[in-house]
Short mmCIF file of C-alpha atoms in Angstrom, two decimals:
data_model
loop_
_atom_site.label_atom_id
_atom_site.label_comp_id
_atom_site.label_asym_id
_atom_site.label_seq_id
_atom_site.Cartn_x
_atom_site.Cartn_y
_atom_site.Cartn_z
CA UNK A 1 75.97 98.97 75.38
CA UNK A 2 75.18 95.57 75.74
CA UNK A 3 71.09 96.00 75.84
CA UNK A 4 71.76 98.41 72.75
CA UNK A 5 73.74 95.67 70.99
CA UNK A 6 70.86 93.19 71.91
CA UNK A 7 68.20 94.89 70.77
CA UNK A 8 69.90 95.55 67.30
CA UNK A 9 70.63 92.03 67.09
CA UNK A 10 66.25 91.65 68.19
CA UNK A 11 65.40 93.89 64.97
CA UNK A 12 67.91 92.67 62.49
CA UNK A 13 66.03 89.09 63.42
CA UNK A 14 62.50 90.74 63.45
CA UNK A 15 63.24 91.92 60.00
CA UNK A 16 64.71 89.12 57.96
CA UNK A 17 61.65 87.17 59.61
CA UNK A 18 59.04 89.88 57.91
CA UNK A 19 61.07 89.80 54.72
CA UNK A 20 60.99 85.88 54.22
CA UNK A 21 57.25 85.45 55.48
CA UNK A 22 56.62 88.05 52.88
CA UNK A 23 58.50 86.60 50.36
CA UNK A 24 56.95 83.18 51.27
CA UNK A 25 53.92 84.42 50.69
CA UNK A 26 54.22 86.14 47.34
CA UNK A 27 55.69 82.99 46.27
CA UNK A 28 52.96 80.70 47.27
CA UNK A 29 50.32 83.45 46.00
CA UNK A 30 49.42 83.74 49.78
CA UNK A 31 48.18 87.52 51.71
CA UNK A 32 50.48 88.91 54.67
CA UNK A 33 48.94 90.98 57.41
CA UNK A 34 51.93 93.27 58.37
CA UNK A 35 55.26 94.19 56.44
CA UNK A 36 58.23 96.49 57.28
CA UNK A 37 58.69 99.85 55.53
CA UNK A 38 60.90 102.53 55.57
CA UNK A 39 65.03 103.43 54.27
CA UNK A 40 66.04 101.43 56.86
CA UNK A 41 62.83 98.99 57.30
CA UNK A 42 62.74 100.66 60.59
CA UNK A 43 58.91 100.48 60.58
CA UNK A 44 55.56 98.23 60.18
CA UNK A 45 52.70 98.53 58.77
CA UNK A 46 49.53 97.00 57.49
CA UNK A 47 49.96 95.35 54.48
CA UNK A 48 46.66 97.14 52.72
CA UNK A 49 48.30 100.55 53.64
CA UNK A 50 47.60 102.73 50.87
CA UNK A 51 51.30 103.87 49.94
CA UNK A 52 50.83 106.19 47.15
CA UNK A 53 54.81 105.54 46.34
CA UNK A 54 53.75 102.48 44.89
CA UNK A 55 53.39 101.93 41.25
CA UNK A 56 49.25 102.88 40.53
CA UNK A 57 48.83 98.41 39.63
CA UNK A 58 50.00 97.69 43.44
CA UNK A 59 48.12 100.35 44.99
CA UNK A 60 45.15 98.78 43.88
CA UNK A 61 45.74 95.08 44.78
CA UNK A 62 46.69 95.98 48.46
CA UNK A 63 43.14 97.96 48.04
CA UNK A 64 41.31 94.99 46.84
CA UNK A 65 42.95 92.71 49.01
CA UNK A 66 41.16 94.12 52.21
CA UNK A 67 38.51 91.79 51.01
CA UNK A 68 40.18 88.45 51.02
CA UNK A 69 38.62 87.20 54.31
CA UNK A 70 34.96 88.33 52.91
CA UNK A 71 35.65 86.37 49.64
CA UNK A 72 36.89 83.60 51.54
CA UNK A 73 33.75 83.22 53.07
CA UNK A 74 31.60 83.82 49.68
CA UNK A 75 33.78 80.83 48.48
CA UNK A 76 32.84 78.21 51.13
CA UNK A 77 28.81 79.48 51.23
CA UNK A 78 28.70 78.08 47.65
CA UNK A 79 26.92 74.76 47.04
CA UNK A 80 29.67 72.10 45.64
CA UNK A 81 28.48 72.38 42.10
CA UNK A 82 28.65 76.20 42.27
CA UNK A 83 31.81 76.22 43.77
CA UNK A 84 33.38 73.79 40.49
CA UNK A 85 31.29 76.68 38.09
CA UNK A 86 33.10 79.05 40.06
CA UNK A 87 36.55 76.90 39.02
CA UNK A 88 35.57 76.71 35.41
CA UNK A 89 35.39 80.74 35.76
CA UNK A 90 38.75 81.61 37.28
CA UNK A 91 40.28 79.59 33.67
CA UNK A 92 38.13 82.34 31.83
CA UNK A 93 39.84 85.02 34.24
CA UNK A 94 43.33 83.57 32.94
CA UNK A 95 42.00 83.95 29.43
CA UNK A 96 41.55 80.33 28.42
CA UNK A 97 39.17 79.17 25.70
CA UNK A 98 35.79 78.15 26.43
CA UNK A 99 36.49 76.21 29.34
CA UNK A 100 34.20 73.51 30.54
CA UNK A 101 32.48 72.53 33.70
CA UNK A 102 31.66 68.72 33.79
CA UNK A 103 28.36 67.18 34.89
CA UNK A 104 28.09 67.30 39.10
CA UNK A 105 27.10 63.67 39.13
CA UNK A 106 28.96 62.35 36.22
CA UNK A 107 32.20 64.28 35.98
CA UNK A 108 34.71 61.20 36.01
CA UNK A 109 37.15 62.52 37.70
CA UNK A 110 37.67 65.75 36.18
CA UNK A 111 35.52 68.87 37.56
CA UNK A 112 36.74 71.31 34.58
CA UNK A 113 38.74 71.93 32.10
CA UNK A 114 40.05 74.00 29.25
CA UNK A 115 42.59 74.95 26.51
CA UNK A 116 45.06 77.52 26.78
CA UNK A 117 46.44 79.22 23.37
CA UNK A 118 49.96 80.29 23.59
CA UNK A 119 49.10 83.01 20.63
CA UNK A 120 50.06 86.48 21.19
CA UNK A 121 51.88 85.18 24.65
CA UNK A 122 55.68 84.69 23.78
CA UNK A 123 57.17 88.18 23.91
CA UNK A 124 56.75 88.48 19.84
CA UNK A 125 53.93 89.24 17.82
CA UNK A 126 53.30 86.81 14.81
CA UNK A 127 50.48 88.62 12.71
CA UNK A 128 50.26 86.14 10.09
CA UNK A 129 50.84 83.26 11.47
CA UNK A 130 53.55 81.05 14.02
CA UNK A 131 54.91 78.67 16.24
CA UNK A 132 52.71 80.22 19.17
CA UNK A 133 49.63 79.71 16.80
CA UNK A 134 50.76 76.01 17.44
CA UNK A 135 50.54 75.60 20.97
CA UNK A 136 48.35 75.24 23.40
CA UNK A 137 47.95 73.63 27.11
CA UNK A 138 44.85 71.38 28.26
CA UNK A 139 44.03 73.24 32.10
CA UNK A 140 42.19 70.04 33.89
CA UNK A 141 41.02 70.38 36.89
CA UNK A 142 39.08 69.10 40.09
CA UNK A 143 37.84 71.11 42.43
CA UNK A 144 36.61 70.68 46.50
CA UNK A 145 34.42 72.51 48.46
CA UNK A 146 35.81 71.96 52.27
CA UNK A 147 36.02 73.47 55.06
CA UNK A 148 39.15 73.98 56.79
CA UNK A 149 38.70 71.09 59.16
CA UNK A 150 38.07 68.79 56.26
CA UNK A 151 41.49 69.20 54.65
CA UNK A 152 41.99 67.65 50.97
CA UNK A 153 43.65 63.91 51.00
CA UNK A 154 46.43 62.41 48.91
CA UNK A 155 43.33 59.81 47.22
CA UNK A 156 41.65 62.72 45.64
CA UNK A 157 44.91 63.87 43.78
CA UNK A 158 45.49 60.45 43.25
CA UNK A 159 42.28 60.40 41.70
CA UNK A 160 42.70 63.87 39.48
CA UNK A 161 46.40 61.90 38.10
CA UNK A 162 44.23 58.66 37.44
CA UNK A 163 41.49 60.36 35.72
CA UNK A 164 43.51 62.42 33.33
CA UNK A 165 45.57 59.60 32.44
CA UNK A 166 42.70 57.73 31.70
CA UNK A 167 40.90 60.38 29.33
CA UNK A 168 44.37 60.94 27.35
CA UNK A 169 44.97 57.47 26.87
CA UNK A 170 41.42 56.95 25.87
CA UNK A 171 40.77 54.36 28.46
CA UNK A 172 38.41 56.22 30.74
CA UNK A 173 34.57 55.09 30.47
CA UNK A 174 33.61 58.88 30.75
CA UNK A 175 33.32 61.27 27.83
CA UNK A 176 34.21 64.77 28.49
CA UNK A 177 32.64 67.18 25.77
CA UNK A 178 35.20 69.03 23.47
CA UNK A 179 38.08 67.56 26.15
CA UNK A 180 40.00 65.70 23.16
CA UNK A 181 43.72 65.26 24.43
CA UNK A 182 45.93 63.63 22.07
CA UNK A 183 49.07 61.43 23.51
CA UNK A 184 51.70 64.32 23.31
CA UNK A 185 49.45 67.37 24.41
CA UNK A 186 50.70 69.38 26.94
CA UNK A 187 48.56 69.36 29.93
CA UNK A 188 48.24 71.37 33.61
CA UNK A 189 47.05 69.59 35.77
CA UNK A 190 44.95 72.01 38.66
CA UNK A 191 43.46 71.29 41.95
CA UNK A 192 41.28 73.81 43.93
CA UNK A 193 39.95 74.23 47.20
CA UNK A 194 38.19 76.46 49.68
CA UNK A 195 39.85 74.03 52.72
CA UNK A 196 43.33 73.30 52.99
CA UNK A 197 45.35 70.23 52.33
CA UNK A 198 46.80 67.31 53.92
CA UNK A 199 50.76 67.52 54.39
CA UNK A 200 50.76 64.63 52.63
CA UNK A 201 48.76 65.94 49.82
CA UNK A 202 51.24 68.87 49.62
CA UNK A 203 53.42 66.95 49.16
CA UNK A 204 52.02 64.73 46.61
CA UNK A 205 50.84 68.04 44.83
CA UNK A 206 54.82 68.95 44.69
CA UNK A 207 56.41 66.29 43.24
CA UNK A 208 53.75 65.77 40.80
CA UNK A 209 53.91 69.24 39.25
CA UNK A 210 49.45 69.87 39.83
CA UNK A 211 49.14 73.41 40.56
CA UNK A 212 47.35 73.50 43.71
CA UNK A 213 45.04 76.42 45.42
CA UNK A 214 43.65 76.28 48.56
CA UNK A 215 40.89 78.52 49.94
CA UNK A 216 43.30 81.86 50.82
CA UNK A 217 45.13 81.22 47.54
CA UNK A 218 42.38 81.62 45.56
CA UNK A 219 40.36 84.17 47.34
CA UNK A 220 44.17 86.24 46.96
CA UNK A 221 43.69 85.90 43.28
CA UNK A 222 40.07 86.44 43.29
CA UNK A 223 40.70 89.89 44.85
CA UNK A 224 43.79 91.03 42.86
CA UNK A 225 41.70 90.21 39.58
CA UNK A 226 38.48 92.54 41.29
CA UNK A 227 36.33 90.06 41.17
CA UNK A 228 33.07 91.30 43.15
CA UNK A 229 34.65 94.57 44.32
CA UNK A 230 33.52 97.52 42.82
CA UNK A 231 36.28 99.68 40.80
CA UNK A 232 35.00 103.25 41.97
CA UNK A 233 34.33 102.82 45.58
CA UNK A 234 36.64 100.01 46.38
CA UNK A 235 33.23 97.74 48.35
CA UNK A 236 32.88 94.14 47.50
CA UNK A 237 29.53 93.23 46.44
CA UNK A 238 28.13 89.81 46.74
CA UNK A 239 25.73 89.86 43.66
CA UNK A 240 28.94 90.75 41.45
CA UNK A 241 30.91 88.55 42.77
CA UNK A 242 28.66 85.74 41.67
CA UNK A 243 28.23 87.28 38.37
CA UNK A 244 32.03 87.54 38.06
CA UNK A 245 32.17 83.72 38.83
CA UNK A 246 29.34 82.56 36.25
CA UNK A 247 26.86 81.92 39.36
CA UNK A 248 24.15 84.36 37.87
CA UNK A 249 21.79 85.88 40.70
CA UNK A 250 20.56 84.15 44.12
#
């Protein structure tokens, strides 16, 4: 009885632990490699198991997402200025307006950037006009191609905050074409990576409110939007994946 009460205790443990590391990770826009299943989540599986239960949208992501690691690797094989084209791209991918990548040599701070229109995006439809025809958030970003042993430092996010004060206060040296940010605009501040970052970067990133990605984050998103994987046969495919990033062929 005691072994039997033991054990219990041993799953009931095992299971919270696979529910919080998955919720962890949907939070943080992170993958997971196994998950429990079952009435009585009496079971594990791989998290890309095609469970036909699902609603058609997730069966697809946990499809796609078999290529995370392969993307991962496309991501860091880019040169540094392909890698901040490939950041100007995933603000296309969340719709934004012509966004913007700055000069490789001359960017001042700021990698790339972009307005988001709130029209059409607060739950009610204003067809001739309306307060969400009104609003709109500057996306500025700067993006660094690492690799995992080079993690990200608290300087260079010290260095996005400084350089996006100084182009909305007007006191920066550098121009940045069409990036015209008046004193009250509301602005995101993003920082992207194919490495990791610094604890103390994290933390930095956290109490400042920049929405940071590192190298799994966005190679998660990358795969749930199908970038580079082929719709019909489920493959990734390098050439589209640069076309799907604005890289254009080798």
């Amino acid at each position: 009885d005691s072994a039997v009460e033991e054990a219990v205790q041993i799953l009931n443990e095992v299971q919270r632990t696979r529910r919080d590391l998955q919720r962890s990770a949907q939070v943080a826009g992170t993958d997971w490699t196994v998950e429990i299943y079952g009435t009585g989540d009496e079971y594990l599986r791989g998290a890309s198991f095609a469970d036909l239960s699902l609603p058609e949208r997730e069966q697809e992501i946990r499809r796609q997402r078999r290529h995370v690691n392969v993307i991962l690797s496309e991501l860091r094989a880019l040169t540094p200025e392909e890698f901040e084209i490939a950041c100007t791209s995933i603000l296309k991918l969340i719709d934004c307006r012509d966004p913007v990548t700055s000069p490789l040599r001359d960017d001042g701070g700021i990698d790339f950037y972009g307005r988001l229109q709130l029209t059409g995006r607060l739950g009610r439809k204003f067809p001739y006009g309306g307060l969400d025809g009104k609003v709109g958030v500057w996306l500025i970003g700067q993006a660094k191609r690492y690799k995992e042993s080079n993690p990200v430092q608290t300087a260079a996010v010290r260095e996005l905050v400084g350089s996006v004060e100084l182009a909305r206060t007007r006191g920066a040296i550098h121009e940045w074409e069409g990036l015209e940010l008046s004193p009250f605009d509301a602005i995101v501040q993003l920082f992207f990576t194919t490495g990791v970052f610094t604890s103390g970067a994290e933390k930095l990133l956290q109490k400042s409110g920049i929405v940071s990605m590192n190298g799994n984050q966005l190679s998660v998103f990358l795969s749930d939007c199908g970038v580079g994987i082929d719709a019909n046969n489920d493959l990734f495919d390098s050439q589209q994946f640069r076309l799907g990033l604005g890289l254009g062929k080798f």
